[in-house]
Amino acid sequence: MLVLNCSTKLLTLERMLKSHFPESLKVYGAVMNINRGNPFQKEVVLDSWPDFKAVITRRQREAETDDLDHYTNAYAVFYKDLRAYRELLEDNDVINWDQVFQIQGLQSELYAVSKAVANAKLLDLDIKLASFKAVHFSPVSSVPDHDFLTGPSPRLTYLSVSDADLLNRTWSRGGNQQCLRYIAKLIACFPSVCVRDEKGNPVSWGITDQFATMCHGYTLPEHRRKGYSRLVALTLARKLQSRGFPSQGNVLDDNTASINLLKSVHAQFLPCRFHRLILTPAAFSTQAHL
């Protein structure tokens, strides 16, 4: 196991990961953010260099952490050899198993291998798996039509940290202090888009996470069927593309409205699925917000 700290090697890794799309997208997004200021204090762990077979991005060991914050305690994984990934998990210096955390990736063996290693270590862990359709937006070459936003309101703009409470209350994964803090950090660090009403309040929005993934696309119920979600999604995708990031996202299989929206904007549904594991040690089982 080695930690890749050299800026030149990290840029090389970024280029190498592009040749392994779409499976490497989560790690690629995390590495891009590391190479552009590293606002989430991430680092890269590999089995070897330069001929790596597995790579994991994680929170820097010296970064301040909250053991209940699985939003921030997040690992992204890509491997070319499943055995190499397992060996990284088995290394006691790679994963902090003593906190609530998540593992993300676009390869189907993540759950089975992670669970097997946890069992082999005799860890008392609850592991929750969620699986999503993975999507990628086609290039948005022109500014999305927003002529229907007439007058001073509603208006297309971006989110501010003061909007984090609203997003925390409306996100299916939110409603707790860890998520509130996480969303505020995302808004402060990464691209966002929103539509605001005449009072300046967000009514539709989308944000970007630490893996350069478009997430928490949401429109308040009373403002739906007005074209806001489409406008927000395309504008955010274009903003990411203009900065060189892949415009990727995830959607649950039963979210028919979002799937229809993605089809209408010709987003590409990827052949692989997005998998998110949330791992909770027994000591935190009554405290964690999942």
Short mmCIF file of C-alpha atoms in Angstrom, two decimals:
data_model
loop_
_atom_site.label_atom_id
_atom_site.label_comp_id
_atom_site.label_asym_id
_atom_site.label_seq_id
_atom_site.Cartn_x
_atom_site.Cartn_y
_atom_site.Cartn_z
CA MET A 1 0.00 0.00 0.00
CA LEU A 2 1.23 3.49 -0.80
CA VAL A 3 -0.18 6.99 -0.53
CA LEU A 4 0.26 9.02 -3.71
CA ASN A 5 1.24 12.55 -2.69
CA CYS A 6 3.28 13.77 -5.66
CA SER A 7 1.32 16.39 -7.64
CA THR A 8 2.84 15.27 -10.93
CA LYS A 9 1.90 11.64 -10.28
CA LEU A 10 -1.62 12.66 -9.25
CA LEU A 11 -2.08 14.46 -12.57
CA THR A 12 -0.77 11.36 -14.34
CA LEU A 13 -3.24 9.22 -12.40
CA GLU A 14 -6.06 11.53 -13.47
CA ARG A 15 -5.16 10.96 -17.12
CA MET A 16 -4.79 7.20 -16.60
CA LEU A 17 -8.21 6.89 -14.99
CA LYS A 18 -9.89 8.40 -18.07
CA SER A 19 -8.99 5.29 -20.02
CA HIS A 20 -11.08 3.22 -17.60
CA PHE A 21 -14.41 5.06 -17.90
CA PRO A 22 -17.11 4.54 -16.83
CA GLU A 23 -16.06 2.27 -13.94
CA SER A 24 -13.42 4.74 -12.72
CA LEU A 25 -15.70 7.81 -12.72
CA LYS A 26 -16.06 8.18 -8.93
CA VAL A 27 -12.34 7.92 -8.26
CA TYR A 28 -11.64 10.14 -11.27
CA GLY A 29 -13.92 12.87 -9.90
CA ALA A 30 -12.27 12.67 -6.48
CA VAL A 31 -8.79 12.85 -8.01
CA MET A 32 -9.81 15.85 -10.12
CA ASN A 33 -10.87 17.66 -6.96
CA ILE A 34 -7.62 16.70 -5.21
CA ASN A 35 -5.72 18.20 -8.14
CA ARG A 36 -7.78 21.40 -7.97
CA GLY A 37 -7.29 22.60 -4.43
CA ASN A 38 -8.43 19.48 -2.55
CA PRO A 39 -11.22 21.20 -0.59
CA PHE A 40 -12.37 17.92 1.00
CA GLN A 41 -8.86 16.99 2.20
CA LYS A 42 -8.72 13.72 0.26
CA GLU A 43 -5.77 11.50 -0.58
CA VAL A 44 -5.12 8.55 -2.88
CA VAL A 45 -4.11 5.06 -1.79
CA LEU A 46 -2.91 2.50 -4.34
CA ASP A 47 -1.55 -1.02 -4.30
CA SER A 48 1.42 0.03 -6.48
CA TRP A 49 2.65 2.72 -8.88
CA PRO A 50 2.57 3.29 -11.78
CA ASP A 51 1.10 -0.12 -12.68
CA PHE A 52 -1.68 0.04 -10.11
CA LYS A 53 -4.40 -2.58 -9.92
CA ALA A 54 -6.57 -0.90 -7.29
CA VAL A 55 -7.02 2.68 -6.12
CA ILE A 56 -8.99 4.15 -3.22
CA THR A 57 -9.58 7.80 -2.37
CA ARG A 58 -10.12 8.59 1.29
CA ARG A 59 -10.11 11.41 3.82
CA GLN A 60 -6.60 12.49 4.81
CA ARG A 61 -5.63 10.96 8.12
CA GLU A 62 -4.75 14.33 9.63
CA ALA A 63 -8.12 15.86 8.68
CA GLU A 64 -10.63 16.51 11.46
CA THR A 65 -13.32 13.83 11.45
CA ASP A 66 -16.66 13.02 13.04
CA ASP A 67 -17.03 9.27 13.57
CA LEU A 68 -20.78 9.50 12.84
CA ASP A 69 -20.38 11.46 9.60
CA HIS A 70 -20.59 8.85 6.85
CA TYR A 71 -21.19 11.65 4.32
CA THR A 72 -17.65 12.95 4.73
CA ASN A 73 -16.05 9.66 5.79
CA ALA A 74 -16.35 8.43 2.22
CA TYR A 75 -14.13 6.22 0.09
CA ALA A 76 -14.25 5.92 -3.70
CA VAL A 77 -12.95 2.71 -5.26
CA PHE A 78 -11.76 1.54 -8.65
CA TYR A 79 -9.88 -1.67 -9.34
CA LYS A 80 -8.54 -3.54 -12.32
CA ASP A 81 -7.91 -6.63 -10.21
CA LEU A 82 -10.43 -7.61 -7.54
CA ARG A 83 -7.78 -9.37 -5.48
CA ALA A 84 -5.73 -6.16 -5.29
CA TYR A 85 -8.78 -4.30 -3.95
CA ARG A 86 -9.33 -6.98 -1.33
CA GLU A 87 -5.70 -6.79 -0.26
CA LEU A 88 -6.00 -3.02 0.21
CA LEU A 89 -9.05 -3.55 2.41
CA GLU A 90 -7.17 -6.14 4.43
CA ASP A 91 -4.34 -3.68 5.10
CA ASN A 92 -4.99 -2.16 8.54
CA ASP A 93 -3.74 1.27 7.42
CA VAL A 94 -6.15 1.84 4.52
CA ILE A 95 -9.69 1.92 5.99
CA ASN A 96 -10.80 3.31 9.34
CA TRP A 97 -13.20 0.55 10.39
CA ASP A 98 -13.90 2.22 13.76
CA GLN A 99 -16.25 4.89 12.40
CA VAL A 100 -19.40 5.07 10.29
CA PHE A 101 -18.30 5.39 6.68
CA GLN A 102 -19.28 4.74 3.10
CA ILE A 103 -17.67 3.11 0.09
CA GLN A 104 -18.69 4.19 -3.42
CA GLY A 105 -17.94 2.74 -6.80
CA LEU A 106 -19.25 1.53 -10.13
CA GLN A 107 -18.22 -2.12 -9.89
CA SER A 108 -20.57 -4.85 -8.77
CA GLU A 109 -18.24 -6.78 -6.45
CA LEU A 110 -17.83 -3.94 -3.94
CA TYR A 111 -20.41 -5.26 -1.50
CA ALA A 112 -19.35 -8.91 -1.50
CA VAL A 113 -15.64 -8.19 -1.08
CA SER A 114 -16.11 -5.49 1.55
CA LYS A 115 -18.42 -7.74 3.57
CA ALA A 116 -16.04 -10.69 3.25
CA VAL A 117 -13.10 -8.64 4.54
CA ALA A 118 -15.17 -7.26 7.43
CA ASN A 119 -16.18 -10.81 8.36
CA ALA A 120 -12.59 -12.03 8.12
CA LYS A 121 -11.53 -9.25 10.49
CA LEU A 122 -14.31 -10.38 12.89
CA LEU A 123 -15.81 -6.89 12.79
CA ASP A 124 -19.32 -6.33 14.13
CA LEU A 125 -20.60 -4.13 11.32
CA ASP A 126 -23.93 -3.40 9.69
CA ILE A 127 -23.51 -2.92 5.94
CA LYS A 128 -26.28 -1.27 3.95
CA LEU A 129 -26.11 -1.45 0.16
CA ALA A 130 -27.91 0.94 -2.20
CA SER A 131 -27.69 0.53 -5.97
CA PHE A 132 -28.59 3.12 -8.62
CA LYS A 133 -28.64 3.61 -12.34
CA ALA A 134 -25.52 5.54 -13.33
CA VAL A 135 -25.87 8.31 -15.91
CA HIS A 136 -23.65 10.65 -17.86
CA PHE A 137 -24.79 13.84 -19.58
CA SER A 138 -23.99 14.45 -23.22
CA PRO A 139 -22.09 17.68 -23.95
CA VAL A 140 -24.31 20.74 -23.38
CA SER A 141 -22.95 23.02 -26.08
CA SER A 142 -25.22 26.01 -25.55
CA VAL A 143 -26.85 27.79 -22.65
CA PRO A 144 -30.10 25.92 -21.83
CA ASP A 145 -33.22 27.85 -22.79
CA HIS A 146 -34.52 29.83 -19.85
CA ASP A 147 -36.57 32.44 -21.68
CA PHE A 148 -39.61 31.21 -19.73
CA LEU A 149 -38.08 32.78 -16.61
CA THR A 150 -39.50 36.19 -17.37
CA GLY A 151 -39.06 39.26 -15.21
CA PRO A 152 -36.89 39.59 -12.11
CA SER A 153 -38.29 36.34 -10.68
CA PRO A 154 -38.06 33.44 -10.82
CA ARG A 155 -34.36 33.67 -11.64
CA LEU A 156 -31.59 31.20 -12.38
CA THR A 157 -28.62 31.47 -10.04
CA TYR A 158 -26.58 29.37 -7.59
CA LEU A 159 -26.95 28.25 -3.99
CA SER A 160 -25.37 29.85 -0.93
CA VAL A 161 -24.35 28.22 2.34
CA SER A 162 -27.40 29.81 3.99
CA ASP A 163 -29.57 27.51 1.84
CA ALA A 164 -28.05 24.36 3.38
CA ASP A 165 -30.81 23.96 5.97
CA LEU A 166 -33.50 23.76 3.27
CA LEU A 167 -31.51 21.15 1.35
CA ASN A 168 -30.90 19.15 4.51
CA ARG A 169 -34.63 19.09 5.28
CA THR A 170 -35.63 18.01 1.77
CA TRP A 171 -32.95 15.40 1.06
CA SER A 172 -34.03 11.80 1.63
CA ARG A 173 -30.57 11.14 3.14
CA GLY A 174 -30.64 14.25 5.31
CA GLY A 175 -32.32 15.65 8.36
CA ASN A 176 -29.35 15.59 10.72
CA GLN A 177 -26.42 17.77 11.75
CA GLN A 178 -23.81 15.73 9.88
CA CYS A 179 -25.71 16.12 6.63
CA LEU A 180 -26.29 19.84 7.24
CA ARG A 181 -22.56 20.38 7.70
CA TYR A 182 -21.77 18.23 4.65
CA ILE A 183 -24.21 20.06 2.36
CA ALA A 184 -22.90 23.45 3.48
CA LYS A 185 -19.38 22.30 2.59
CA LEU A 186 -20.52 21.04 -0.84
CA ILE A 187 -22.22 24.36 -1.59
CA ALA A 188 -19.13 26.29 -0.49
CA CYS A 189 -16.70 24.18 -2.55
CA PHE A 190 -18.40 22.91 -5.69
CA PRO A 191 -20.72 24.07 -8.51
CA SER A 192 -24.43 24.40 -7.82
CA VAL A 193 -27.46 25.76 -9.65
CA CYS A 194 -30.86 26.86 -8.40
CA VAL A 195 -34.01 28.70 -9.37
CA ARG A 196 -35.13 31.31 -6.81
CA ASP A 197 -38.63 32.71 -6.37
CA GLU A 198 -39.66 36.34 -5.93
CA LYS A 199 -38.56 36.23 -2.27
CA GLY A 200 -35.14 34.89 -3.19
CA ASN A 201 -35.81 31.42 -1.83
CA PRO A 202 -34.62 28.34 -3.77
CA VAL A 203 -37.47 26.34 -5.31
CA SER A 204 -35.41 24.00 -7.51
CA TRP A 205 -31.73 23.05 -7.30
CA GLY A 206 -28.86 20.69 -7.95
CA ILE A 207 -25.45 20.38 -6.27
CA THR A 208 -22.15 18.58 -6.86
CA ASP A 209 -20.54 16.23 -4.39
CA GLN A 210 -16.94 15.39 -3.43
CA PHE A 211 -16.71 12.86 -6.29
CA ALA A 212 -17.81 15.45 -8.89
CA THR A 213 -21.22 13.78 -9.07
CA MET A 214 -24.39 15.78 -9.66
CA CYS A 215 -26.68 15.07 -6.70
CA HIS A 216 -29.70 16.17 -4.67
CA GLY A 217 -31.60 17.41 -7.69
CA TYR A 218 -34.86 18.54 -6.17
CA THR A 219 -37.84 20.82 -6.88
CA LEU A 220 -40.32 21.82 -4.20
CA PRO A 221 -43.65 20.05 -4.89
CA GLU A 222 -45.60 23.27 -5.49
CA HIS A 223 -43.13 24.34 -8.20
CA ARG A 224 -42.99 21.13 -10.23
CA ARG A 225 -43.99 20.74 -13.89
CA LYS A 226 -42.63 24.18 -14.73
CA GLY A 227 -39.44 23.05 -16.46
CA TYR A 228 -37.19 23.98 -13.54
CA SER A 229 -35.65 20.53 -13.01
CA ARG A 230 -34.64 20.24 -16.65
CA LEU A 231 -33.14 23.74 -16.64
CA VAL A 232 -31.20 23.12 -13.40
CA ALA A 233 -29.85 19.75 -14.55
CA LEU A 234 -28.66 21.01 -17.94
CA THR A 235 -27.17 24.19 -16.50
CA LEU A 236 -25.26 22.27 -13.83
CA ALA A 237 -24.04 19.73 -16.39
CA ARG A 238 -22.81 22.55 -18.63
CA LYS A 239 -21.09 24.27 -15.69
CA LEU A 240 -19.22 21.08 -14.81
CA GLN A 241 -18.28 20.41 -18.43
CA SER A 242 -16.94 23.95 -18.81
CA ARG A 243 -14.52 23.19 -15.95
CA GLY A 244 -13.39 19.91 -17.46
CA PHE A 245 -15.39 17.66 -15.13
CA PRO A 246 -17.52 14.73 -16.28
CA SER A 247 -21.22 15.48 -15.78
CA GLN A 248 -22.29 12.29 -14.04
CA GLY A 249 -25.14 11.36 -11.75
CA ASN A 250 -27.13 8.55 -10.18
CA VAL A 251 -30.84 7.79 -10.05
CA LEU A 252 -32.89 5.19 -8.21
CA ASP A 253 -34.67 2.63 -10.38
CA ASP A 254 -38.10 3.61 -9.08
CA ASN A 255 -37.61 7.37 -9.57
CA THR A 256 -39.69 7.45 -12.74
CA ALA A 257 -39.92 11.24 -12.94
CA SER A 258 -36.13 11.71 -12.86
CA ILE A 259 -35.54 8.85 -15.29
CA ASN A 260 -37.99 10.40 -17.76
CA LEU A 261 -36.28 13.77 -17.35
CA LEU A 262 -32.87 12.23 -18.01
CA LYS A 263 -34.18 10.49 -21.11
CA SER A 264 -35.67 13.76 -22.36
CA VAL A 265 -32.26 15.49 -22.21
CA HIS A 266 -30.57 12.48 -23.87
CA ALA A 267 -28.45 11.56 -20.85
CA GLN A 268 -26.61 8.28 -21.31
CA PHE A 269 -27.48 5.44 -18.95
CA LEU A 270 -24.18 3.67 -18.28
CA PRO A 271 -23.73 -0.10 -18.54
CA CYS A 272 -22.45 -0.26 -14.96
CA ARG A 273 -24.40 0.64 -11.83
CA PHE A 274 -23.50 2.94 -8.95
CA HIS A 275 -23.11 1.14 -5.62
CA ARG A 276 -22.98 2.83 -2.22
CA LEU A 277 -22.19 0.91 0.94
CA ILE A 278 -22.75 2.46 4.36
CA LEU A 279 -20.86 0.59 7.07
CA THR A 280 -21.80 1.12 10.71
CA PRO A 281 -19.87 -0.39 13.63
CA ALA A 282 -22.15 -1.87 16.31
CA ALA A 283 -20.91 0.75 18.78
CA PHE A 284 -22.59 3.48 16.69
CA SER A 285 -25.70 1.60 15.59
CA THR A 286 -28.07 3.61 17.80
CA GLN A 287 -26.51 6.97 16.92
CA ALA A 288 -25.91 6.89 13.16
CA HIS A 289 -28.24 8.68 10.74
CA LEU A 290 -28.51 6.53 7.59
#
